[in-house]
Amino acid sequence: MVSDFNADLVSRYLSADRTAPLCKAASAPYGQVFQVLSNPAAAAPGSVALIWTRPEGVVPELARLLAGQNVEAAQLDAEVDAFAAAIKSFAKSCKYVFVASWAPTYHDRGLGLLSWGKDGTARHLARMNLRLAEALGDAADVFVLDSQRWIDATDDPRDRKSWYLTKAPFTEKVFKAAAGDVKSALRTASGQNRKLVVVDLDDTMWGGIVGDDGWENLRLGGHDHVGEAYAEFQSALKTLVNRGIAIAVVSKNDEAVALEAIAKHPEMIIRKDDLAAWRINWKDKAQNIAELVAELNLGLQSTVFIDDNPIERARVRDALPEVLVPEWPTDPAKYADALRQLDCFDRSSVTSEDRERTRMYVQERERRDSLDVASSLDDWQASLGVRVQASPVSASNVKRIVQLMNKTNQLNLRTRRTTEKELAQWLTDGTNRNLAAVTVSDRFGDLGLTGIVSWEQIGSTLEIVDYVLSCRAMGRKVEQLMVHLAVLAASRASCDTVVAKFIPTAKNRPCLEFWQSSGFSEDGDNVFAWKTATVYPKPPFITLEGDIAPAGQMASAI
């Protein structure tokens, strides 16, 4: 915790918070911001830093402005740039760095009418925040947090008496909100955010009981304050879809009646193509959620369940403890805000694969339908027209690669979690290291960048380090194609053996089962080997495009 004021309460709240990930927080020496940022040894390797400062405390030109003196915008910019440069240098020693945006630390009308004028404090502070965010925007694993949200958490955020007594400009609730936001940011940065929200229908997605009232009489949109509230809730759900969060429905209803309402109601915002899946029947909702999540190849820990009925919420919470079941307001007017305030859907980045996630789930339904009419699994796989593009890591795909490494659990050889900085460091620190990113498409559409395989040459052996494949690409022989790439790399490097060392976790047994059936010999202790004198076959129906880059040429491209 690096600050120019007494922020020790943040450290205390972080250390006391029992939610994942557990933290032990410590405060840097009081007021020693630039001294700490300029000391490479100040941060322990792998540590996380929160930098929270008063703008006038680290930008002297702003302090002059607050004192009523004339200032130069160019000098303000230079001092902000110097602060950003110090943060970026310090960040090289940290796993993640969170920087709090600047907010006024005491009540001040400024220039009143002219606060947003050319020389107004409000205008200059806004410029400073924007310049800081832009300067830090290209720094890997550095994130700016919105401190105004912490200040808005209480009606009485600032306390000058506290400042005089303890040099803490904010009240306790502000520090508590800051600690909670940092914990959320840690979960997001390390890939622990949720990616599926399962929603009830009657009196949750819309007002009324569709089986009793008919879709024509549902309260949704129109000149009705209740209907308008449900429409706004659906709009908030649609926003999640656009950000890469999948939406699914679990409802006790007649499926045909409910789907008719979704298709025909003129004010319906969430349509069938927005849904990754649904279970609309009279079965137990916990059972339906478990089956639906399995169908999507997701984990229960990725799931949020929203239902207006407290009995249903309690049932799912008890039966499926990994599912997040938030308490839900009784007033539909509060639904949209309740959804927007959930921090479990935060993203450290939004990739093209995220934006297309729901469309990919719809395409997956079409693939499953085509499997039902295929004469055999082999015929079905051959009919898909699978194309795989193999690419090196680059600035354009590194965020997705890191996201895949941090989120994928089932088909993951070692479950190695990493950051952009750490991945680049790994590629450059060793010799003869390489990584291939795998992008998959077929006749139904693009699945996006869904797999990575990395390796390291040790003498005459090529060791597979990362072997990761998204669950949505499993079952199309892409698994074998990725192994083919690694064996091909080994042959080109004149290695005689390829080895893969499986490290078990609670969730990656599917990966072990793949390697046990891969054709590799098992040497005990979950070590699998292949002699490169024998070609590892490429699945004949997969078209391979692109090529793997020589080792040592990739980290510089990130």
Coordinates of C-alpha atoms in Angstrom, one line a residue:
M1 CA 0.0 0.0 0.0
V2 CA 1.8 3.1 -1.3
S3 CA 0.3 6.4 -0.3
D4 CA 1.1 10.0 0.6
F5 CA -1.5 9.8 3.4
N6 CA -2.4 7.4 6.2
A7 CA -4.1 4.5 4.3
D8 CA -3.3 1.9 6.9
L9 CA -7.0 1.0 7.2
V10 CA -6.9 -0.3 3.7
S11 CA -4.1 -2.7 4.6
R12 CA -6.0 -3.8 7.7
Y13 CA -9.2 -4.5 5.8
L14 CA -7.3 -6.4 3.0
S15 CA -5.5 -8.6 5.6
A16 CA -8.8 -9.3 7.5
D17 CA -10.9 -10.1 4.5
R18 CA -11.5 -13.9 4.2
T19 CA -12.7 -13.9 0.7
A20 CA -10.4 -15.3 -2.1
P21 CA -7.7 -14.5 -2.7
L22 CA -6.4 -14.2 0.8
C23 CA -3.9 -11.3 1.2
K24 CA -1.4 -10.1 3.7
A25 CA -1.2 -6.3 3.2
A26 CA 1.4 -3.9 4.5
S27 CA 1.8 -0.2 4.2
A28 CA 4.9 1.5 2.8
P29 CA 6.5 4.3 4.8
Y30 CA 4.1 7.2 5.3
G31 CA 4.4 9.8 2.6
Q32 CA 7.4 8.2 0.8
V33 CA 5.7 7.8 -2.5
F34 CA 8.4 8.7 -5.0
Q35 CA 11.1 7.2 -2.7
V36 CA 9.3 3.8 -2.8
L37 CA 8.5 3.9 -6.5
S38 CA 12.2 4.6 -7.3
N39 CA 13.4 1.7 -5.2
P40 CA 13.4 -1.5 -7.2
A41 CA 13.8 -3.5 -4.0
A42 CA 10.7 -2.0 -2.3
A43 CA 8.4 -4.6 -3.7
A44 CA 8.9 -8.3 -3.0
P45 CA 8.8 -10.4 -6.2
G46 CA 5.3 -11.4 -7.0
S47 CA 3.7 -8.8 -4.8
V48 CA 0.8 -6.6 -5.7
A49 CA 0.8 -2.8 -5.1
L50 CA -2.0 -0.3 -4.6
I51 CA -0.9 3.3 -5.2
W52 CA -3.4 5.8 -3.8
T53 CA -2.4 9.4 -3.6
R54 CA -3.8 12.9 -3.2
P55 CA -3.3 14.7 -6.5
E56 CA -1.9 17.8 -4.7
G57 CA 0.5 15.5 -2.8
V58 CA 2.3 14.2 -5.9
V59 CA 1.7 16.9 -8.4
P60 CA 3.1 20.2 -6.9
E61 CA 1.7 22.3 -9.7
L62 CA -1.8 21.3 -8.7
A63 CA -1.1 22.3 -5.1
R64 CA -0.2 25.8 -6.4
L65 CA -3.5 25.9 -8.3
L66 CA -5.4 24.9 -5.2
A67 CA -3.6 27.8 -3.4
G68 CA -5.0 30.2 -6.0
Q69 CA -1.8 30.7 -7.9
N70 CA -1.5 30.7 -11.7
V71 CA -0.3 27.5 -13.2
E72 CA 1.0 26.2 -16.5
A73 CA -0.9 23.3 -18.1
A74 CA 2.4 22.0 -19.6
Q75 CA 4.0 21.8 -16.1
L76 CA 1.0 19.9 -14.8
D77 CA 1.3 17.5 -17.8
A78 CA 5.0 17.0 -17.1
E79 CA 4.5 16.2 -13.5
V80 CA 1.7 13.7 -14.3
D81 CA 4.0 12.1 -16.9
A82 CA 6.8 11.9 -14.3
F83 CA 4.5 10.2 -11.8
A84 CA 3.3 7.7 -14.5
A85 CA 6.9 6.9 -15.5
A86 CA 7.8 6.2 -11.8
I87 CA 4.8 3.8 -11.6
K88 CA 5.7 2.0 -14.8
S89 CA 9.3 1.5 -13.6
F90 CA 8.1 0.3 -10.2
A91 CA 5.6 -2.1 -11.8
K92 CA 8.4 -4.2 -13.3
S93 CA 9.0 -5.6 -9.8
C94 CA 5.3 -6.4 -9.1
K95 CA 2.8 -8.9 -10.3
Y96 CA 0.1 -6.3 -10.6
V97 CA -0.1 -2.6 -9.8
F98 CA -3.4 -0.9 -9.1
V99 CA -3.5 2.9 -9.2
A100 CA -6.3 4.8 -7.7
S101 CA -7.6 7.7 -9.8
W102 CA -7.4 11.1 -8.3
A103 CA -10.3 12.7 -6.5
P104 CA -10.6 15.9 -4.4
T105 CA -9.6 15.1 -0.8
Y106 CA -11.4 18.0 0.8
H107 CA -14.6 20.0 0.2
D108 CA -13.8 22.9 -2.1
R109 CA -16.0 24.9 -4.4
G110 CA -13.0 25.8 -6.4
L111 CA -13.8 28.7 -8.7
G112 CA -17.5 27.9 -8.6
L113 CA -18.9 29.1 -12.0
L114 CA -15.4 28.7 -13.5
S115 CA -14.4 25.3 -12.0
W116 CA -14.7 23.8 -15.5
G117 CA -13.2 26.8 -17.2
K118 CA -9.7 27.1 -18.6
D119 CA -8.0 27.5 -15.2
G120 CA -10.6 25.6 -13.1
T121 CA -9.5 22.9 -10.7
A122 CA -12.2 20.5 -11.9
R123 CA -11.1 20.8 -15.5
H124 CA -7.4 20.3 -14.6
L125 CA -8.0 17.4 -12.4
A126 CA -10.1 15.7 -15.1
R127 CA -7.2 16.3 -17.6
M128 CA -4.7 14.9 -15.1
N129 CA -6.7 11.7 -14.6
L130 CA -7.1 11.2 -18.3
R131 CA -3.4 11.8 -19.0
L132 CA -2.5 9.3 -16.2
A133 CA -4.8 6.6 -17.5
E134 CA -3.5 7.1 -21.1
A135 CA 0.1 7.0 -19.9
L136 CA -0.4 3.8 -18.0
G137 CA -2.7 2.2 -20.6
D138 CA 0.2 0.4 -22.4
A139 CA 1.8 -0.9 -19.2
A140 CA 1.2 -4.6 -18.8
D141 CA -0.5 -5.6 -15.5
V142 CA -1.0 -2.0 -14.4
F143 CA -4.7 -1.0 -13.8
V144 CA -6.3 2.3 -12.8
L145 CA -9.2 1.9 -10.3
D146 CA -12.0 4.4 -9.9
S147 CA -11.6 6.0 -6.4
Q148 CA -14.7 8.1 -6.9
R149 CA -16.7 4.9 -6.5
W150 CA -15.2 4.4 -3.0
I151 CA -16.0 8.0 -2.1
D152 CA -19.6 7.5 -3.2
A153 CA -19.9 4.5 -0.9
T154 CA -20.8 6.8 2.0
D155 CA -22.7 10.0 2.5
D156 CA -19.9 11.4 4.6
P157 CA -16.6 10.5 2.9
R158 CA -14.2 13.2 4.0
D159 CA -13.3 14.2 7.5
R160 CA -10.9 17.1 8.1
K161 CA -10.6 16.3 11.8
S162 CA -9.4 12.8 10.9
W163 CA -6.8 14.5 8.6
Y164 CA -5.6 16.7 11.4
L165 CA -5.4 13.8 13.9
T166 CA -4.2 10.9 11.8
K167 CA -3.5 12.3 8.3
A168 CA -6.3 10.2 6.8
P169 CA -8.4 12.4 4.5
F170 CA -11.3 9.9 4.2
T171 CA -13.6 8.2 6.6
E172 CA -13.5 4.5 7.4
K173 CA -16.3 3.4 4.9
V174 CA -14.2 4.8 2.1
F175 CA -11.2 2.7 3.1
K176 CA -13.4 -0.4 3.4
A177 CA -14.8 0.2 0.0
A178 CA -11.3 0.6 -1.4
A179 CA -10.2 -2.7 0.1
G180 CA -13.2 -4.5 -1.3
D181 CA -12.6 -3.1 -4.8
V182 CA -8.9 -4.2 -4.6
K183 CA -10.0 -7.7 -3.7
S184 CA -12.4 -7.7 -6.7
A185 CA -9.6 -6.4 -8.9
L186 CA -7.3 -9.2 -7.8
R187 CA -9.9 -11.8 -8.7
T188 CA -10.4 -10.2 -12.1
A189 CA -6.7 -9.9 -12.9
S190 CA -6.1 -13.5 -11.9
G191 CA -9.0 -14.9 -14.0
Q192 CA -11.4 -15.7 -11.1
N193 CA -14.3 -13.7 -12.4
R194 CA -17.7 -15.2 -13.4
K195 CA -18.6 -15.8 -17.0
L196 CA -22.2 -17.2 -16.9
V197 CA -25.3 -15.7 -15.4
V198 CA -28.4 -18.0 -15.1
V199 CA -31.7 -16.1 -14.9
D200 CA -35.2 -17.0 -13.9
L201 CA -38.1 -15.8 -16.1
D202 CA -41.4 -15.1 -14.3
D203 CA -41.1 -11.9 -12.2
T204 CA -37.3 -11.8 -12.8
M205 CA -36.8 -11.4 -16.6
W206 CA -40.4 -10.0 -16.9
G207 CA -43.3 -9.1 -14.7
G208 CA -46.1 -11.7 -14.5
I209 CA -46.5 -15.5 -14.9
V210 CA -46.4 -16.3 -18.6
G211 CA -48.2 -19.6 -18.2
D212 CA -51.1 -17.9 -16.5
D213 CA -51.1 -14.4 -18.0
G214 CA -50.0 -15.2 -21.6
W215 CA -47.1 -13.4 -23.3
E216 CA -49.4 -10.6 -24.4
N217 CA -50.1 -9.5 -20.8
L218 CA -46.6 -9.6 -19.4
R219 CA -45.3 -6.4 -17.8
L220 CA -42.3 -5.5 -19.9
G221 CA -41.6 -2.1 -21.4
G222 CA -44.4 0.1 -22.5
H223 CA -46.0 3.0 -20.6
D224 CA -45.7 1.2 -17.3
H225 CA -43.1 2.0 -14.6
V226 CA -42.9 -1.7 -13.6
G227 CA -42.6 -2.9 -17.2
E228 CA -40.0 -0.3 -17.9
A229 CA -37.9 -1.6 -14.9
Y230 CA -38.0 -5.1 -16.3
A231 CA -36.9 -3.8 -19.7
E232 CA -34.0 -1.9 -18.2
F233 CA -32.9 -5.1 -16.4
Q234 CA -32.9 -7.0 -19.7
S235 CA -30.9 -4.1 -21.2
A236 CA -28.4 -4.6 -18.4
L237 CA -28.2 -8.3 -19.2
K238 CA -27.7 -7.5 -22.9
T239 CA -24.8 -5.3 -21.9
L240 CA -23.2 -8.3 -20.2
V241 CA -23.7 -10.3 -23.4
N242 CA -21.9 -7.6 -25.3
R243 CA -19.0 -7.8 -22.8
G244 CA -18.6 -11.5 -23.2
I245 CA -20.7 -12.8 -20.3
A246 CA -23.0 -15.7 -21.3
I247 CA -26.7 -15.5 -20.4
A248 CA -28.8 -18.7 -19.8
V249 CA -32.3 -19.3 -18.5
V250 CA -33.5 -21.8 -15.9
S251 CA -37.2 -21.5 -15.3
K252 CA -40.1 -23.6 -14.1
N253 CA -42.4 -23.2 -17.1
D254 CA -43.6 -24.8 -20.2
E255 CA -40.7 -24.5 -22.7
A256 CA -42.9 -23.8 -25.7
V257 CA -44.9 -21.1 -23.9
A258 CA -41.8 -19.4 -22.5
L259 CA -39.9 -19.4 -25.8
E260 CA -42.9 -18.1 -27.6
A261 CA -42.9 -15.1 -25.2
I262 CA -39.2 -14.5 -25.9
A263 CA -39.8 -14.7 -29.7
K264 CA -43.0 -12.7 -29.9
H265 CA -43.2 -10.0 -27.2
P266 CA -42.5 -6.7 -29.0
E267 CA -40.7 -5.2 -25.9
M268 CA -38.4 -8.3 -25.3
I269 CA -34.7 -7.3 -25.4
I270 CA -33.2 -10.7 -24.6
R271 CA -33.9 -12.9 -27.5
K272 CA -33.2 -16.6 -28.2
D273 CA -30.0 -15.8 -29.9
D274 CA -28.7 -14.0 -26.8
L275 CA -29.1 -17.2 -24.8
A276 CA -26.2 -19.6 -24.5
A277 CA -28.5 -22.3 -23.2
W278 CA -31.8 -22.9 -21.3
R279 CA -33.6 -25.4 -19.1
I280 CA -37.3 -24.6 -19.1
N281 CA -39.2 -27.4 -17.4
W282 CA -40.6 -28.4 -14.0
K283 CA -37.5 -30.0 -12.6
D284 CA -35.4 -28.9 -9.6
K285 CA -33.6 -25.7 -10.5
A286 CA -30.3 -26.8 -8.9
Q287 CA -30.3 -30.0 -11.1
N288 CA -31.1 -27.9 -14.1
I289 CA -28.3 -25.5 -13.4
A290 CA -25.8 -28.3 -12.9
E291 CA -26.8 -29.9 -16.2
L292 CA -26.8 -26.6 -18.1
V293 CA -23.3 -25.7 -16.9
A294 CA -22.0 -29.1 -17.8
E295 CA -23.5 -28.7 -21.3
L296 CA -21.6 -25.5 -21.8
N297 CA -18.4 -27.1 -20.5
L298 CA -18.1 -24.5 -17.8
G299 CA -17.6 -24.8 -14.0
L300 CA -20.1 -24.0 -11.3
Q301 CA -17.5 -21.6 -9.9
S302 CA -18.1 -19.5 -13.1
T303 CA -21.8 -19.2 -12.6
V304 CA -24.2 -16.7 -11.1
F305 CA -27.9 -17.5 -10.4
I306 CA -30.5 -14.7 -10.3
D307 CA -34.1 -15.5 -9.1
D308 CA -36.7 -13.3 -7.5
N309 CA -37.8 -16.3 -5.3
P310 CA -35.9 -16.5 -2.0
I311 CA -36.8 -20.2 -1.7
E312 CA -35.2 -21.1 -5.0
R313 CA -32.2 -19.0 -4.2
A314 CA -31.7 -20.8 -0.9
R315 CA -32.1 -24.2 -2.6
V316 CA -29.4 -23.5 -5.2
R317 CA -27.1 -21.9 -2.6
D318 CA -27.3 -25.0 -0.5
A319 CA -27.1 -27.6 -3.3
L320 CA -24.4 -25.8 -5.4
P321 CA -22.2 -23.8 -3.1
E322 CA -19.8 -22.9 -5.9
V323 CA -22.5 -20.9 -7.6
L324 CA -22.8 -17.3 -6.6
V325 CA -26.4 -16.6 -5.6
P326 CA -26.8 -12.9 -4.7
E327 CA -29.6 -11.7 -2.6
W328 CA -32.1 -10.0 -4.9
P329 CA -34.3 -6.9 -4.3
T330 CA -38.0 -7.3 -4.0
D331 CA -38.6 -4.1 -6.1
P332 CA -38.1 -4.6 -9.9
A333 CA -37.0 -1.0 -10.1
K334 CA -33.8 -2.0 -8.3
Y335 CA -33.0 -5.1 -10.5
A336 CA -30.9 -3.3 -13.1
D337 CA -28.7 -1.5 -10.5
A338 CA -28.4 -4.7 -8.5
L339 CA -27.0 -6.4 -11.6
R340 CA -24.7 -3.5 -12.5
Q341 CA -23.2 -3.4 -8.9
L342 CA -22.1 -7.1 -9.0
D343 CA -18.3 -7.0 -9.2
C344 CA -18.0 -10.7 -10.3
F345 CA -18.3 -9.8 -14.0
D346 CA -15.4 -7.4 -14.1
R347 CA -12.8 -7.8 -16.9
S348 CA -9.2 -6.9 -17.1
S349 CA -9.6 -6.9 -20.9
V350 CA -12.3 -7.7 -23.4
T351 CA -11.0 -9.7 -26.3
S352 CA -12.7 -10.5 -29.6
E353 CA -13.4 -14.0 -28.3
D354 CA -15.3 -12.5 -25.3
R355 CA -17.5 -10.3 -27.6
E356 CA -18.4 -13.3 -29.7
R357 CA -18.9 -15.8 -26.9
T358 CA -22.7 -16.0 -27.1
R359 CA -22.7 -16.4 -30.8
M360 CA -20.2 -19.2 -30.4
Y361 CA -22.5 -21.0 -28.0
V362 CA -25.4 -20.6 -30.5
Q363 CA -23.1 -22.2 -33.2
E364 CA -22.2 -25.0 -30.7
R365 CA -26.0 -25.8 -30.5
E366 CA -26.0 -26.1 -34.3
R367 CA -23.0 -28.4 -34.2
R368 CA -24.7 -30.6 -31.6
D369 CA -27.8 -30.8 -33.8
S370 CA -25.6 -31.8 -36.8
L371 CA -24.1 -34.6 -34.6
D372 CA -27.6 -36.0 -34.1
V373 CA -28.0 -36.6 -37.8
A374 CA -24.4 -37.8 -38.5
S375 CA -23.9 -41.5 -39.1
S376 CA -20.9 -41.7 -36.8
L377 CA -18.6 -39.4 -34.7
D378 CA -15.8 -39.6 -37.3
D379 CA -18.2 -38.6 -40.1
W380 CA -19.4 -35.7 -37.9
Q381 CA -15.9 -34.5 -37.2
A382 CA -15.0 -34.7 -40.9
S383 CA -18.1 -32.8 -41.9
L384 CA -17.2 -29.8 -39.7
G385 CA -14.4 -28.6 -42.0
V386 CA -12.2 -27.6 -39.1
R387 CA -9.4 -25.1 -39.8
V388 CA -6.6 -24.3 -37.4
Q389 CA -4.4 -21.3 -37.5
A390 CA -1.1 -21.6 -35.6
S391 CA 0.4 -18.3 -34.7
P392 CA 3.2 -17.0 -32.4
V393 CA 2.5 -14.8 -29.4
S394 CA 2.1 -11.1 -30.4
A395 CA 0.9 -7.8 -29.0
S396 CA -2.5 -8.5 -30.7
N397 CA -3.1 -11.9 -29.1
V398 CA -1.2 -11.9 -25.8
K399 CA -4.2 -10.7 -23.7
R400 CA -6.3 -13.6 -25.0
I401 CA -3.4 -16.1 -24.4
V402 CA -3.0 -14.9 -20.8
Q403 CA -6.7 -15.0 -20.3
L404 CA -6.9 -18.6 -21.6
M405 CA -4.0 -19.7 -19.3
N406 CA -5.6 -18.1 -16.2
K407 CA -9.2 -19.3 -16.8
T408 CA -8.9 -22.7 -18.4
N409 CA -9.1 -25.6 -15.9
Q410 CA -10.2 -28.9 -17.6
L411 CA -7.8 -29.3 -20.5
N412 CA -4.7 -27.7 -18.8
L413 CA -1.5 -29.7 -18.4
R414 CA 0.0 -27.7 -15.5
T415 CA -2.5 -25.0 -14.8
R416 CA 0.2 -22.4 -14.8
R417 CA -1.2 -19.0 -14.1
T418 CA 0.6 -16.0 -15.4
T419 CA 0.6 -12.3 -16.3
E420 CA 1.6 -10.6 -19.6
K421 CA 4.9 -9.5 -17.9
E422 CA 5.6 -13.0 -16.6
L423 CA 4.9 -14.7 -19.9
A424 CA 7.2 -12.3 -21.8
Q425 CA 9.8 -12.9 -19.1
W426 CA 9.5 -16.7 -19.3
L427 CA 10.0 -16.5 -23.1
T428 CA 13.1 -14.4 -22.9
D429 CA 14.8 -15.8 -19.8
G430 CA 15.2 -19.3 -21.1
T431 CA 16.7 -20.6 -24.3
N432 CA 14.8 -22.4 -27.0
R433 CA 11.4 -21.6 -25.7
N434 CA 8.4 -21.2 -27.9
L435 CA 4.6 -20.9 -27.9
A436 CA 2.0 -21.5 -30.5
A437 CA -1.5 -19.9 -30.3
V438 CA -4.2 -22.0 -31.9
T439 CA -7.3 -20.3 -33.5
V440 CA -10.1 -22.6 -34.6
S441 CA -12.9 -22.3 -37.1
D442 CA -15.3 -24.6 -38.9
R443 CA -18.2 -24.4 -41.3
F444 CA -20.5 -23.1 -38.5
G445 CA -18.2 -20.2 -37.6
D446 CA -15.1 -19.0 -35.7
L447 CA -14.3 -20.4 -32.3
G448 CA -11.5 -17.8 -31.8
L449 CA -8.2 -18.3 -30.1
T450 CA -9.0 -21.4 -28.1
G451 CA -5.7 -23.2 -27.4
I452 CA -2.0 -22.7 -26.7
V453 CA 0.9 -25.1 -26.5
S454 CA 4.3 -24.0 -25.3
W455 CA 7.6 -25.9 -25.0
E456 CA 11.2 -25.7 -23.9
Q457 CA 14.1 -27.5 -25.4
I458 CA 16.4 -29.2 -22.9
G459 CA 19.2 -31.0 -24.6
S460 CA 17.8 -33.5 -27.0
T461 CA 14.4 -33.4 -25.3
L462 CA 11.5 -31.0 -26.0
E463 CA 9.3 -30.6 -22.9
I464 CA 5.8 -29.3 -23.3
V465 CA 5.3 -26.7 -20.7
D466 CA 1.7 -25.4 -21.3
Y467 CA -1.0 -27.4 -23.0
V468 CA -4.3 -25.5 -22.7
L469 CA -7.5 -25.9 -24.8
S470 CA -10.8 -24.1 -24.1
C471 CA -13.6 -26.4 -23.4
R472 CA -15.6 -25.2 -26.3
A473 CA -13.0 -26.6 -28.8
M474 CA -12.8 -30.0 -27.1
G475 CA -13.8 -33.1 -29.0
R476 CA -12.8 -32.0 -32.5
K477 CA -9.3 -33.5 -32.6
V478 CA -7.8 -30.1 -32.0
E479 CA -6.2 -31.8 -28.9
Q480 CA -4.2 -34.1 -31.3
L481 CA -3.4 -31.2 -33.6
M482 CA -1.7 -29.2 -30.8
V483 CA 0.4 -32.3 -29.9
H484 CA 1.3 -32.6 -33.6
L485 CA 2.6 -29.0 -33.5
A486 CA 4.9 -29.7 -30.5
V487 CA 6.3 -33.0 -32.1
L488 CA 6.8 -31.1 -35.3
A489 CA 8.8 -28.4 -33.4
A490 CA 10.9 -31.2 -31.8
S491 CA 11.7 -32.7 -35.1
R492 CA 12.8 -29.4 -36.5
A493 CA 15.1 -28.9 -33.5
S494 CA 16.6 -32.4 -33.9
C495 CA 15.2 -33.5 -30.5
D496 CA 14.6 -37.2 -30.2
T497 CA 12.0 -37.1 -27.4
V498 CA 8.9 -35.0 -26.5
V499 CA 7.7 -35.2 -22.9
A500 CA 4.6 -33.8 -21.2
K501 CA 4.5 -33.7 -17.4
F502 CA 0.9 -33.6 -16.1
I503 CA 0.3 -31.8 -12.8
P504 CA -3.1 -32.8 -11.3
T505 CA -5.6 -30.3 -9.9
A506 CA -9.1 -30.7 -8.7
K507 CA -10.5 -29.9 -12.2
N508 CA -8.0 -31.1 -14.9
R509 CA -8.7 -34.8 -15.0
P510 CA -10.0 -34.5 -18.6
C511 CA -6.4 -33.4 -19.6
L512 CA -5.0 -36.5 -17.9
E513 CA -7.5 -38.7 -19.8
F514 CA -6.5 -37.1 -23.1
W515 CA -2.8 -37.8 -22.5
Q516 CA -3.5 -41.4 -21.4
S517 CA -5.2 -41.9 -24.8
S518 CA -2.9 -39.7 -26.8
G519 CA -0.5 -42.5 -28.0
F520 CA 2.3 -41.2 -25.8
S521 CA 4.0 -43.8 -23.6
E522 CA 3.4 -43.3 -19.9
D523 CA 6.6 -43.3 -17.9
G524 CA 5.0 -43.2 -14.5
D525 CA 4.3 -40.3 -12.2
N526 CA 2.1 -38.7 -14.9
V527 CA 5.0 -38.2 -17.4
F528 CA 4.2 -39.0 -21.0
A529 CA 6.8 -39.4 -23.8
W530 CA 7.0 -39.7 -27.6
K531 CA 10.0 -40.6 -29.8
T532 CA 10.2 -38.2 -32.7
A533 CA 11.5 -40.9 -35.0
T534 CA 7.8 -41.6 -35.4
V535 CA 5.7 -38.8 -36.9
Y536 CA 2.8 -37.8 -34.6
P537 CA -0.2 -37.8 -37.1
K538 CA -2.1 -34.7 -37.9
P539 CA -5.9 -35.4 -37.9
P540 CA -6.6 -35.7 -41.6
F541 CA -9.8 -33.7 -41.7
I542 CA -8.2 -30.6 -40.1
T543 CA -6.7 -28.0 -42.3
L544 CA -3.6 -26.5 -40.7
E545 CA -2.6 -22.9 -41.6
G546 CA 0.3 -20.8 -40.4
D547 CA 3.4 -22.1 -38.8
I548 CA 5.3 -22.1 -35.5
A549 CA 7.9 -19.4 -35.1
P550 CA 11.5 -20.2 -34.2
A551 CA 12.3 -20.1 -30.5
G552 CA 13.4 -16.8 -29.1
Q553 CA 11.6 -14.5 -31.6
M554 CA 8.4 -13.9 -29.7
A555 CA 8.7 -12.1 -26.4
S556 CA 10.0 -9.0 -28.2
A557 CA 6.8 -8.9 -30.1
I558 CA 4.6 -8.5 -27.0

